[in-house]
Tab-separated table of N, CA and C in Angstrom:
chain	number	residue	atom	x	y	z
A	1	MET	N	42.912	63.309	55.253
A	1	MET	CA	42.434	61.986	54.968
A	1	MET	C	41.926	61.962	53.531
A	2	ALA	N	42.353	60.963	52.787
A	2	ALA	CA	41.985	60.866	51.377
A	2	ALA	C	40.688	60.091	51.230
A	3	LYS	N	39.840	60.545	50.312
A	3	LYS	CA	38.572	59.863	50.057
A	3	LYS	C	38.775	58.822	48.973
A	4	SER	N	38.086	57.678	49.105
A	4	SER	CA	38.196	56.655	48.054
A	4	SER	C	37.203	56.974	46.950
A	5	SER	N	37.537	56.558	45.731
A	5	SER	CA	36.694	56.879	44.586
A	5	SER	C	35.498	55.945	44.447
A	6	GLY	N	35.413	54.875	45.181
A	6	GLY	CA	34.282	53.947	45.122
A	6	GLY	C	34.519	52.762	44.189
A	7	PHE	N	35.611	52.727	43.501
A	7	PHE	CA	35.912	51.612	42.595
A	7	PHE	C	36.863	50.645	43.280
A	8	HIS	N	36.580	49.358	43.128
A	8	HIS	CA	37.455	48.336	43.687
A	8	HIS	C	38.360	47.823	42.585
A	9	SER	N	39.564	47.532	42.906
A	9	SER	CA	40.473	47.002	41.901
A	9	SER	C	40.443	45.476	41.868
A	10	ALA	N	39.822	44.811	42.832
A	10	ALA	CA	39.752	43.345	42.868
A	10	ALA	C	38.493	42.923	43.611
A	11	MET	N	38.120	41.624	43.430
A	11	MET	CA	36.947	41.085	44.131
A	11	MET	C	37.351	40.697	45.540
A	12	THR	N	36.411	40.823	46.423
A	12	THR	CA	36.684	40.401	47.788
A	12	THR	C	36.434	38.906	47.912
A	13	LEU	N	36.903	38.346	48.977
A	13	LEU	CA	36.726	36.917	49.219
A	13	LEU	C	35.246	36.575	49.340
A	14	ALA	N	34.465	37.443	49.908
A	14	ALA	CA	33.018	37.197	50.047
A	14	ALA	C	32.352	37.150	48.678
A	15	GLU	N	32.737	38.008	47.752
A	15	GLU	CA	32.163	38.011	46.411
A	15	GLU	C	32.531	36.732	45.644
A	16	VAL	N	33.740	36.289	45.798
A	16	VAL	CA	34.175	35.042	45.145
A	16	VAL	C	33.383	33.869	45.689
A	17	LEU	N	33.188	33.808	46.981
A	17	LEU	CA	32.434	32.710	47.591
A	17	LEU	C	30.971	32.736	47.151
A	18	VAL	N	30.375	33.896	47.032
A	18	VAL	CA	28.989	34.007	46.562
A	18	VAL	C	28.886	33.540	45.108
A	19	ALA	N	29.830	33.933	44.268
A	19	ALA	CA	29.818	33.511	42.862
A	19	ALA	C	29.967	31.985	42.746
A	20	LEU	N	30.848	31.413	43.535
A	20	LEU	CA	31.020	29.953	43.529
A	20	LEU	C	29.762	29.247	44.032
A	21	ALA	N	29.116	29.802	45.014
A	21	ALA	CA	27.881	29.204	45.534
A	21	ALA	C	26.781	29.255	44.476
A	22	LEU	N	26.674	30.359	43.765
A	22	LEU	CA	25.680	30.464	42.693
A	22	LEU	C	25.957	29.467	41.569
A	23	LEU	N	27.190	29.340	41.161
A	23	LEU	CA	27.548	28.378	40.111
A	23	LEU	C	27.277	26.941	40.562
A	24	SER	N	27.582	26.636	41.807
A	24	SER	CA	27.303	25.292	42.328
A	24	SER	C	25.806	25.015	42.355
A	25	GLY	N	25.043	26.021	42.747
A	25	GLY	CA	23.585	25.855	42.750
A	25	GLY	C	23.031	25.612	41.359
A	26	LEU	N	23.505	26.346	40.366
A	26	LEU	CA	23.071	26.125	38.982
A	26	LEU	C	23.443	24.728	38.493
A	27	PHE	N	24.642	24.289	38.839
A	27	PHE	CA	25.066	22.946	38.435
A	27	PHE	C	24.171	21.877	39.063
A	28	LEU	N	23.828	22.045	40.344
A	28	LEU	CA	22.969	21.067	41.016
A	28	LEU	C	21.553	21.058	40.440
A	29	ILE	N	21.080	22.202	39.999
A	29	ILE	CA	19.749	22.266	39.401
A	29	ILE	C	19.735	21.644	38.003
A	30	TRP	N	20.748	21.920	37.191
A	30	TRP	CA	20.766	21.465	35.803
A	30	TRP	C	21.220	20.021	35.641
A	31	ARG	N	21.919	19.480	36.622
A	31	ARG	CA	22.410	18.106	36.488
A	31	ARG	C	21.281	17.088	36.300
A	32	PRO	N	20.197	17.095	37.087
A	32	PRO	CA	19.101	16.154	36.838
A	32	PRO	C	18.444	16.357	35.473
A	33	VAL	N	18.371	17.601	35.035
A	33	VAL	CA	17.777	17.879	33.724
A	33	VAL	C	18.639	17.272	32.618
A	34	LEU	N	19.936	17.470	32.696
A	34	LEU	CA	20.839	16.903	31.686
A	34	LEU	C	20.835	15.377	31.714
A	35	ASP	N	20.777	14.792	32.906
A	35	ASP	CA	20.701	13.327	33.013
A	35	ASP	C	19.416	12.794	32.387
A	36	ALA	N	18.316	13.501	32.596
A	36	ALA	CA	17.040	13.075	32.005
A	36	ALA	C	17.092	13.161	30.483
A	37	ILE	N	17.736	14.169	29.961
A	37	ILE	CA	17.864	14.302	28.505
A	37	ILE	C	18.718	13.170	27.948
A	38	ARG	N	19.765	12.811	28.649
A	38	ARG	CA	20.621	11.701	28.192
A	38	ARG	C	19.875	10.374	28.201
A	39	ARG	N	18.917	10.205	29.108
A	39	ARG	CA	18.175	8.948	29.230
A	39	ARG	C	16.969	8.868	28.295
A	40	LEU	N	16.716	9.874	27.479
A	40	LEU	CA	15.591	9.825	26.548
A	40	LEU	C	15.769	8.643	25.601
A	41	PRO	N	14.705	7.931	25.287
A	41	PRO	CA	14.838	6.749	24.438
A	41	PRO	C	15.178	7.129	23.001
A	42	ASP	N	15.875	6.218	22.354
A	42	ASP	CA	16.172	6.382	20.940
A	42	ASP	C	14.952	5.886	20.166
A	43	LEU	N	14.316	6.768	19.447
A	43	LEU	CA	13.062	6.443	18.781
A	43	LEU	C	13.245	5.904	17.366
A	44	THR	N	14.475	5.687	16.932
A	44	THR	CA	14.674	5.210	15.564
A	44	THR	C	14.090	3.814	15.374
A	45	GLU	N	14.215	2.961	16.383
A	45	GLU	CA	13.660	1.607	16.262
A	45	GLU	C	12.138	1.640	16.200
A	46	GLU	N	11.517	2.473	17.033
A	46	GLU	CA	10.068	2.589	17.010
A	46	GLU	C	9.586	3.156	15.681
A	47	MET	N	10.313	4.118	15.139
A	47	MET	CA	9.941	4.682	13.840
A	47	MET	C	10.067	3.639	12.734
A	48	ALA	N	11.102	2.796	12.820
A	48	ALA	CA	11.261	1.725	11.834
A	48	ALA	C	10.105	0.736	11.935
A	49	MET	N	9.644	0.448	13.152
A	49	MET	CA	8.516	-0.470	13.335
A	49	MET	C	7.237	0.114	12.739
A	50	LEU	N	6.992	1.385	12.989
A	50	LEU	CA	5.799	2.020	12.427
A	50	LEU	C	5.855	2.047	10.905
A	51	ASP	N	7.045	2.307	10.365
A	51	ASP	CA	7.208	2.315	8.917
A	51	ASP	C	6.965	0.924	8.346
A	52	ALA	N	7.484	-0.110	9.018
A	52	ALA	CA	7.281	-1.481	8.557
A	52	ALA	C	5.803	-1.854	8.604
A	53	GLU	N	5.138	-1.486	9.688
A	53	GLU	CA	3.720	-1.809	9.824
A	53	GLU	C	2.878	-1.116	8.757
A	54	SER	N	3.195	0.149	8.483
A	54	SER	CA	2.415	0.864	7.472
A	54	SER	C	2.705	0.323	6.073
A	55	SER	N	3.951	-0.111	5.812
A	55	SER	CA	4.278	-0.698	4.506
A	55	SER	C	3.488	-1.976	4.281
A	56	LEU	N	3.432	-2.821	5.297
A	56	LEU	CA	2.704	-4.081	5.170
A	56	LEU	C	1.205	-3.835	5.047
A	57	ALA	N	0.684	-2.910	5.829
A	57	ALA	CA	-0.747	-2.613	5.752
A	57	ALA	C	-1.113	-2.032	4.395
A	58	ALA	N	-0.263	-1.161	3.853
A	58	ALA	CA	-0.545	-0.576	2.542
A	58	ALA	C	-0.475	-1.634	1.447
A	59	TYR	N	0.456	-2.567	1.582
A	59	TYR	CA	0.600	-3.620	0.573
A	59	TYR	C	-0.617	-4.532	0.560
A	60	MET	N	-1.147	-4.834	1.737
A	60	MET	CA	-2.281	-5.748	1.834
A	60	MET	C	-3.614	-5.018	1.789
A	61	ALA	N	-3.609	-3.691	1.698
A	61	ALA	CA	-4.860	-2.937	1.736
A	61	ALA	C	-5.662	-3.061	0.459
A	62	GLY	N	-5.061	-3.615	-0.578
A	62	GLY	CA	-5.790	-3.804	-1.829
A	62	GLY	C	-6.889	-4.826	-1.654
A	63	SER	N	-7.084	-5.627	-2.639
A	63	SER	CA	-8.176	-6.596	-2.563
A	63	SER	C	-7.631	-8.014	-2.462
A	64	ALA	N	-6.719	-8.226	-1.523
A	64	ALA	CA	-6.154	-9.556	-1.324
A	64	ALA	C	-7.173	-10.484	-0.682
A	65	GLU	N	-7.124	-11.723	-1.076
A	65	GLU	CA	-7.986	-12.754	-0.492
A	65	GLU	C	-7.094	-13.932	-0.109
A	66	PHE	N	-7.064	-14.282	1.179
A	66	PHE	CA	-6.169	-15.325	1.659
A	66	PHE	C	-6.592	-16.680	1.119
A	67	LYS	N	-5.594	-17.444	0.691
A	67	LYS	CA	-5.870	-18.780	0.172
A	67	LYS	C	-5.343	-19.842	1.132
A	68	THR	N	-4.058	-19.745	1.480
A	68	THR	CA	-3.436	-20.725	2.373
A	68	THR	C	-2.589	-19.990	3.393
A	69	VAL	N	-2.747	-20.330	4.652
A	69	VAL	CA	-1.938	-19.753	5.712
A	69	VAL	C	-1.063	-20.863	6.268
A	70	GLN	N	0.244	-20.718	6.090
A	70	GLN	CA	1.205	-21.647	6.658
A	70	GLN	C	1.986	-20.921	7.732
A	71	ILE	N	2.775	-21.659	8.496
A	71	ILE	CA	3.469	-21.044	9.622
A	71	ILE	C	4.435	-19.946	9.175
A	72	ASN	N	5.117	-20.139	8.021
A	72	ASN	CA	6.119	-19.166	7.577
A	72	ASN	C	5.748	-18.431	6.303
A	73	SER	N	4.626	-18.739	5.717
A	73	SER	CA	4.252	-18.050	4.479
A	73	SER	C	2.739	-17.941	4.373
A	74	LEU	N	2.324	-16.917	3.667
A	74	LEU	CA	0.916	-16.634	3.476
A	74	LEU	C	0.655	-16.536	1.977
A	75	TYR	N	-0.150	-17.432	1.453
A	75	TYR	CA	-0.515	-17.396	0.042
A	75	TYR	C	-1.851	-16.676	-0.083
A	76	TYR	N	-1.913	-15.743	-1.010
A	76	TYR	CA	-3.134	-14.973	-1.172
A	76	TYR	C	-3.356	-14.692	-2.657
A	77	LEU	N	-4.567	-14.334	-2.981
A	77	LEU	CA	-4.946	-14.032	-4.351
A	77	LEU	C	-5.228	-12.548	-4.475
A	78	VAL	N	-4.793	-11.982	-5.588
A	78	VAL	CA	-5.118	-10.585	-5.896
A	78	VAL	C	-5.651	-10.532	-7.318
A	79	PRO	N	-6.568	-9.630	-7.605
A	79	PRO	CA	-7.068	-9.519	-8.978
A	79	PRO	C	-5.934	-9.136	-9.928
A	80	ASP	N	-5.944	-9.715	-11.083
A	80	ASP	CA	-4.952	-9.416	-12.114
A	80	ASP	C	-5.210	-8.008	-12.639
A	81	PRO	N	-4.176	-7.125	-12.735
A	81	PRO	CA	-4.421	-5.775	-13.234
A	81	PRO	C	-4.850	-5.751	-14.700
A	82	ALA	N	-4.459	-6.769	-15.448
A	82	ALA	CA	-4.916	-6.893	-16.837
A	82	ALA	C	-5.677	-8.213	-16.917
A	83	PRO	N	-6.903	-8.231	-16.375
A	83	PRO	CA	-7.594	-9.506	-16.199
A	83	PRO	C	-7.987	-10.157	-17.519
A	84	LEU	N	-7.852	-11.449	-17.497
A	84	LEU	CA	-8.377	-12.263	-18.583
A	84	LEU	C	-9.682	-12.852	-18.073
A	85	LYS	N	-10.743	-12.577	-18.756
A	85	LYS	CA	-12.041	-13.095	-18.325
A	85	LYS	C	-12.136	-14.575	-18.695
A	86	ILE	N	-12.312	-15.397	-17.674
A	86	ILE	CA	-12.491	-16.830	-17.887
A	86	ILE	C	-13.906	-17.149	-17.447
A	87	ASN	N	-14.746	-17.514	-18.408
A	87	ASN	CA	-16.160	-17.780	-18.135
A	87	ASN	C	-16.833	-16.576	-17.465
A	88	GLY	N	-16.425	-15.368	-17.871
A	88	GLY	CA	-17.033	-14.157	-17.321
A	88	GLY	C	-16.491	-13.745	-15.974
A	89	GLN	N	-15.560	-14.521	-15.382
A	89	GLN	CA	-14.997	-14.212	-14.076
A	89	GLN	C	-13.606	-13.588	-14.252
A	90	PRO	N	-13.256	-12.596	-13.432
A	90	PRO	CA	-11.905	-12.023	-13.537
A	90	PRO	C	-10.863	-13.030	-13.049
A	91	SER	N	-9.687	-12.960	-13.621
A	91	SER	CA	-8.619	-13.878	-13.204
A	91	SER	C	-7.856	-13.282	-12.016
A	92	TYR	N	-7.272	-14.160	-11.228
A	92	TYR	CA	-6.518	-13.773	-10.046
A	92	TYR	C	-5.105	-14.322	-10.152
A	93	ARG	N	-4.183	-13.639	-9.471
A	93	ARG	CA	-2.815	-14.121	-9.378
A	93	ARG	C	-2.555	-14.570	-7.952
A	94	GLN	N	-1.833	-15.667	-7.809
A	94	GLN	CA	-1.477	-16.144	-6.477
A	94	GLN	C	-0.133	-15.539	-6.085
A	95	LEU	N	-0.086	-14.951	-4.905
A	95	LEU	CA	1.137	-14.355	-4.377
A	95	LEU	C	1.484	-15.000	-3.048
A	96	ASN	N	2.720	-14.801	-2.644
A	96	ASN	CA	3.215	-15.376	-1.402
A	96	ASN	C	3.925	-14.286	-0.621
A	97	LEU	N	3.631	-14.168	0.650
A	97	LEU	CA	4.254	-13.180	1.525
A	97	LEU	C	5.155	-13.944	2.482
A	98	GLU	N	6.486	-13.842	2.284
A	98	GLU	CA	7.422	-14.614	3.100
A	98	GLU	C	8.746	-13.889	3.216
A	99	VAL	N	9.614	-14.392	4.100
A	99	VAL	CA	10.932	-13.814	4.326
A	99	VAL	C	11.913	-14.429	3.339
A	100	ARG	N	12.722	-13.588	2.722
A	100	ARG	CA	13.776	-14.038	1.806
A	100	ARG	C	15.124	-13.637	2.387
A	101	LEU	N	16.056	-14.572	2.386
A	101	LEU	CA	17.417	-14.297	2.819
A	101	LEU	C	18.307	-14.277	1.583
A	102	THR	N	19.015	-13.178	1.380
A	102	THR	CA	19.901	-13.045	0.229
A	102	THR	C	21.282	-12.623	0.716
A	103	SER	N	22.229	-12.581	-0.182
A	103	SER	CA	23.580	-12.156	0.188
A	103	SER	C	23.614	-10.678	0.577
A	104	SER	N	22.685	-9.900	0.057
A	104	SER	CA	22.652	-8.475	0.390
A	104	SER	C	21.823	-8.174	1.637
A	105	GLY	N	21.176	-9.153	2.212
A	105	GLY	CA	20.384	-8.941	3.418
A	105	GLY	C	19.123	-9.781	3.393
A	106	SER	N	18.250	-9.502	4.332
A	106	SER	CA	16.993	-10.242	4.415
A	106	SER	C	15.842	-9.255	4.374
A	107	TYR	N	14.703	-9.735	3.880
A	107	TYR	CA	13.540	-8.872	3.804
A	107	TYR	C	12.281	-9.706	3.670
A	108	LEU	N	11.178	-9.102	4.083
A	108	LEU	CA	9.863	-9.678	3.850
A	108	LEU	C	9.447	-9.223	2.466
A	109	GLN	N	8.986	-10.164	1.666
A	109	GLN	CA	8.624	-9.813	0.300
A	109	GLN	C	7.312	-10.425	-0.100
A	110	GLY	N	6.687	-9.773	-1.026
A	110	GLY	CA	5.534	-10.339	-1.700
A	110	GLY	C	6.014	-10.857	-3.035
A	111	SER	N	5.948	-12.153	-3.240
A	111	SER	CA	6.463	-12.723	-4.479
A	111	SER	C	5.359	-13.444	-5.210
A	112	GLY	N	5.474	-13.455	-6.509
A	112	GLY	CA	4.468	-14.088	-7.338
A	112	GLY	C	4.853	-15.488	-7.760
A	113	THR	N	3.884	-16.182	-8.280
A	113	THR	CA	4.135	-17.491	-8.853
A	113	THR	C	4.580	-17.292	-10.298
A	114	THR	N	4.568	-18.330	-11.090
A	114	THR	CA	5.027	-18.204	-12.473
A	114	THR	C	4.171	-17.223	-13.253
A	115	SER	N	2.908	-17.097	-12.902
A	115	SER	CA	2.049	-16.162	-13.632
A	115	SER	C	1.992	-14.792	-12.977
A	116	GLY	N	2.592	-14.660	-11.787
A	116	GLY	CA	2.497	-13.400	-11.058
A	116	GLY	C	3.722	-12.537	-11.235
A	117	PRO	N	3.775	-11.420	-10.499
A	117	PRO	CA	4.892	-10.491	-10.627
A	117	PRO	C	6.144	-11.031	-9.948
A	118	GLY	N	7.231	-10.288	-10.097
A	118	GLY	CA	8.487	-10.649	-9.448
A	118	GLY	C	8.452	-10.311	-7.979
A	119	THR	N	9.630	-10.223	-7.385
A	119	THR	CA	9.700	-9.968	-5.948
A	119	THR	C	9.480	-8.497	-5.651
A	120	THR	N	8.880	-8.244	-4.518
A	120	THR	CA	8.647	-6.886	-4.050
A	120	THR	C	9.113	-6.802	-2.599
A	121	PRO	N	10.345	-6.299	-2.336
A	121	PRO	CA	10.774	-6.165	-0.936
A	121	PRO	C	9.892	-5.162	-0.208
A	122	LEU	N	9.366	-5.574	0.935
A	122	LEU	CA	8.491	-4.688	1.708
A	122	LEU	C	9.182	-4.162	2.955
A	123	ILE	N	9.784	-5.065	3.734
A	123	ILE	CA	10.377	-4.687	5.006
A	123	ILE	C	11.737	-5.375	5.098
A	124	TYR	N	12.783	-4.612	5.350
A	124	TYR	CA	14.143	-5.151	5.396
A	124	TYR	C	14.523	-5.595	6.807
A	125	ASN	N	15.564	-6.422	6.887
A	125	ASN	CA	16.147	-6.938	8.135
A	125	ASN	C	15.188	-7.806	8.936
A	126	VAL	N	14.329	-8.538	8.262
A	126	VAL	CA	13.405	-9.454	8.930
A	126	VAL	C	14.078	-10.809	9.060
A	127	LYS	N	14.098	-11.353	10.270
A	127	LYS	CA	14.728	-12.653	10.518
A	127	LYS	C	13.771	-13.786	10.177
A	128	LYS	N	12.537	-13.678	10.666
A	128	LYS	CA	11.527	-14.682	10.347
A	128	LYS	C	10.145	-14.088	10.526
A	129	VAL	N	9.163	-14.783	9.979
A	129	VAL	CA	7.775	-14.362	10.089
A	129	VAL	C	6.949	-15.572	10.506
A	130	VAL	N	5.961	-15.338	11.341
A	130	VAL	CA	5.064	-16.409	11.783
A	130	VAL	C	3.635	-15.930	11.557
A	131	TYR	N	2.848	-16.738	10.847
A	131	TYR	CA	1.441	-16.431	10.589
A	131	TYR	C	0.564	-17.387	11.374
A	132	THR	N	-0.523	-16.865	11.935
A	132	THR	CA	-1.485	-17.664	12.668
A	132	THR	C	-2.886	-17.245	12.241
A	133	THR	N	-3.717	-18.206	11.879
A	133	THR	CA	-5.096	-17.892	11.516
A	133	THR	C	-5.901	-17.628	12.780
A	134	VAL	N	-6.491	-16.447	12.869
A	134	VAL	CA	-7.331	-16.095	14.000
A	134	VAL	C	-8.738	-16.634	13.752
A	135	ARG	N	-9.268	-16.327	12.590
A	135	ARG	CA	-10.529	-16.878	12.104
A	135	ARG	C	-10.505	-16.698	10.589
A	136	PRO	N	-11.420	-17.264	9.862
A	136	PRO	CA	-11.356	-17.155	8.398
A	136	PRO	C	-11.269	-15.704	7.936
A	137	GLY	N	-10.251	-15.421	7.127
A	137	GLY	CA	-10.055	-14.085	6.596
A	137	GLY	C	-9.256	-13.158	7.474
A	138	ILE	N	-8.854	-13.602	8.655
A	138	ILE	CA	-8.065	-12.775	9.572
A	138	ILE	C	-6.837	-13.575	9.999
A	139	VAL	N	-5.666	-13.000	9.729
A	139	VAL	CA	-4.405	-13.671	10.032
A	139	VAL	C	-3.566	-12.761	10.912
A	140	ARG	N	-3.033	-13.330	11.977
A	140	ARG	CA	-2.121	-12.600	12.861
A	140	ARG	C	-0.706	-12.879	12.378
A	141	TYR	N	0.119	-11.834	12.294
A	141	TYR	CA	1.505	-12.016	11.885
A	141	TYR	C	2.443	-11.534	12.980
A	142	GLU	N	3.616	-12.165	13.047
A	142	GLU	CA	4.683	-11.760	13.943
A	142	GLU	C	5.962	-11.691	13.114
A	143	LEU	N	6.546	-10.525	13.027
A	143	LEU	CA	7.809	-10.341	12.325
A	143	LEU	C	8.917	-10.232	13.361
A	144	TYR	N	9.937	-11.052	13.234
A	144	TYR	CA	11.096	-11.015	14.112
A	144	TYR	C	12.250	-10.401	13.337
A	145	PHE	N	12.857	-9.346	13.899
A	145	PHE	CA	13.939	-8.647	13.230
A	145	PHE	C	15.286	-9.081	13.780
A	146	PHE	N	16.339	-8.875	13.012
A	146	PHE	CA	17.685	-9.257	13.428
A	146	PHE	C	18.160	-8.462	14.630
A	147	HIS	N	17.683	-7.248	14.809
A	147	HIS	CA	18.118	-6.440	15.952
A	147	HIS	C	17.345	-6.764	17.217
A	148	GLY	N	16.508	-7.812	17.191
A	148	GLY	CA	15.840	-8.286	18.399
A	148	GLY	C	14.415	-7.822	18.582
A	149	SER	N	13.948	-6.895	17.781
A	149	SER	CA	12.577	-6.402	17.930
A	149	SER	C	11.582	-7.368	17.306
A	150	ARG	N	10.335	-7.209	17.713
A	150	ARG	CA	9.260	-8.034	17.169
A	150	ARG	C	8.072	-7.133	16.881
A	151	LEU	N	7.486	-7.320	15.701
A	151	LEU	CA	6.326	-6.546	15.287
A	151	LEU	C	5.166	-7.511	15.073
A	152	THR	N	4.043	-7.219	15.702
A	152	THR	CA	2.864	-8.066	15.536
A	152	THR	C	1.721	-7.222	14.999
A	153	GLY	N	0.820	-7.882	14.324
A	153	GLY	CA	-0.338	-7.192	13.790
A	153	GLY	C	-1.316	-8.182	13.203
A	154	VAL	N	-2.353	-7.659	12.586
A	154	VAL	CA	-3.412	-8.484	12.004
A	154	VAL	C	-3.637	-8.045	10.573
A	155	LEU	N	-3.798	-9.012	9.682
A	155	LEU	CA	-4.137	-8.750	8.285
A	155	LEU	C	-5.549	-9.249	8.038
A	156	ASN	N	-6.322	-8.488	7.290
A	156	ASN	CA	-7.671	-8.882	6.920
A	156	ASN	C	-7.730	-9.056	5.418
A	157	ASP	N	-8.409	-10.101	4.957
A	157	ASP	CA	-8.571	-10.215	3.510
A	157	ASP	C	-9.847	-9.500	3.075
A	158	LYS	N	-10.040	-9.402	1.775
A	158	LYS	CA	-11.136	-8.597	1.256
A	158	LYS	C	-12.498	-9.169	1.621
A	159	THR	N	-12.573	-10.446	1.942
A	159	THR	CA	-13.863	-11.045	2.263
A	159	THR	C	-14.357	-10.629	3.641
A	160	THR	N	-13.460	-10.092	4.494
A	160	THR	CA	-13.889	-9.697	5.836
A	160	THR	C	-13.965	-8.198	6.004
A	161	ARG	N	-13.738	-7.452	4.949
A	161	ARG	CA	-13.790	-5.984	5.048
A	161	ARG	C	-15.197	-5.477	4.924
C-alpha cells in the first residue's frame, strides 16, 4: 500500500464552498458601508456658502454706517481713506451693496458713487438680494443663488458695535 505525501493537487468541493461563503459574507458586510459612503453629502455648496458669508462679513467689518436700506440695495457710508476734513469732521464715501448682472455672470458687489471707488465683486452667482431692517443699525440679508441655495445673515453697522 502506497502512502500519500500529504499534498493535494486540487481543492475539494467543501473548500470551494467555504471560500465562496466567506466572500459572500464579506460582500454583505461591506455593501452597507459602501452605500453609506456613496450617500455622503457633497460639501462644495456648503463650503461656497461659508466662503460667501465670510467674504461679506469681512467686507462689512470695517466702519460702515448704514444710511438707507432698500429691498434690493443697501446704501452705507465708510470713512474716506484719504479724508478731507470739512469743518474738522472726516469725510465719508457713500457705497451701495447690490447684485449686478453682467454678460460674464452675476455677483454681489460693493459699488461707489461718483466720489467713491469702483466695483468690488464680493460673491459670485447671486441671483438676487433682499435686505430687511431688523432695528436701527442691524440689517438682515438674504442672498439667493442661481443654483437654488439661499444664504441669510445679519449685518451690523459701526453705531451698534
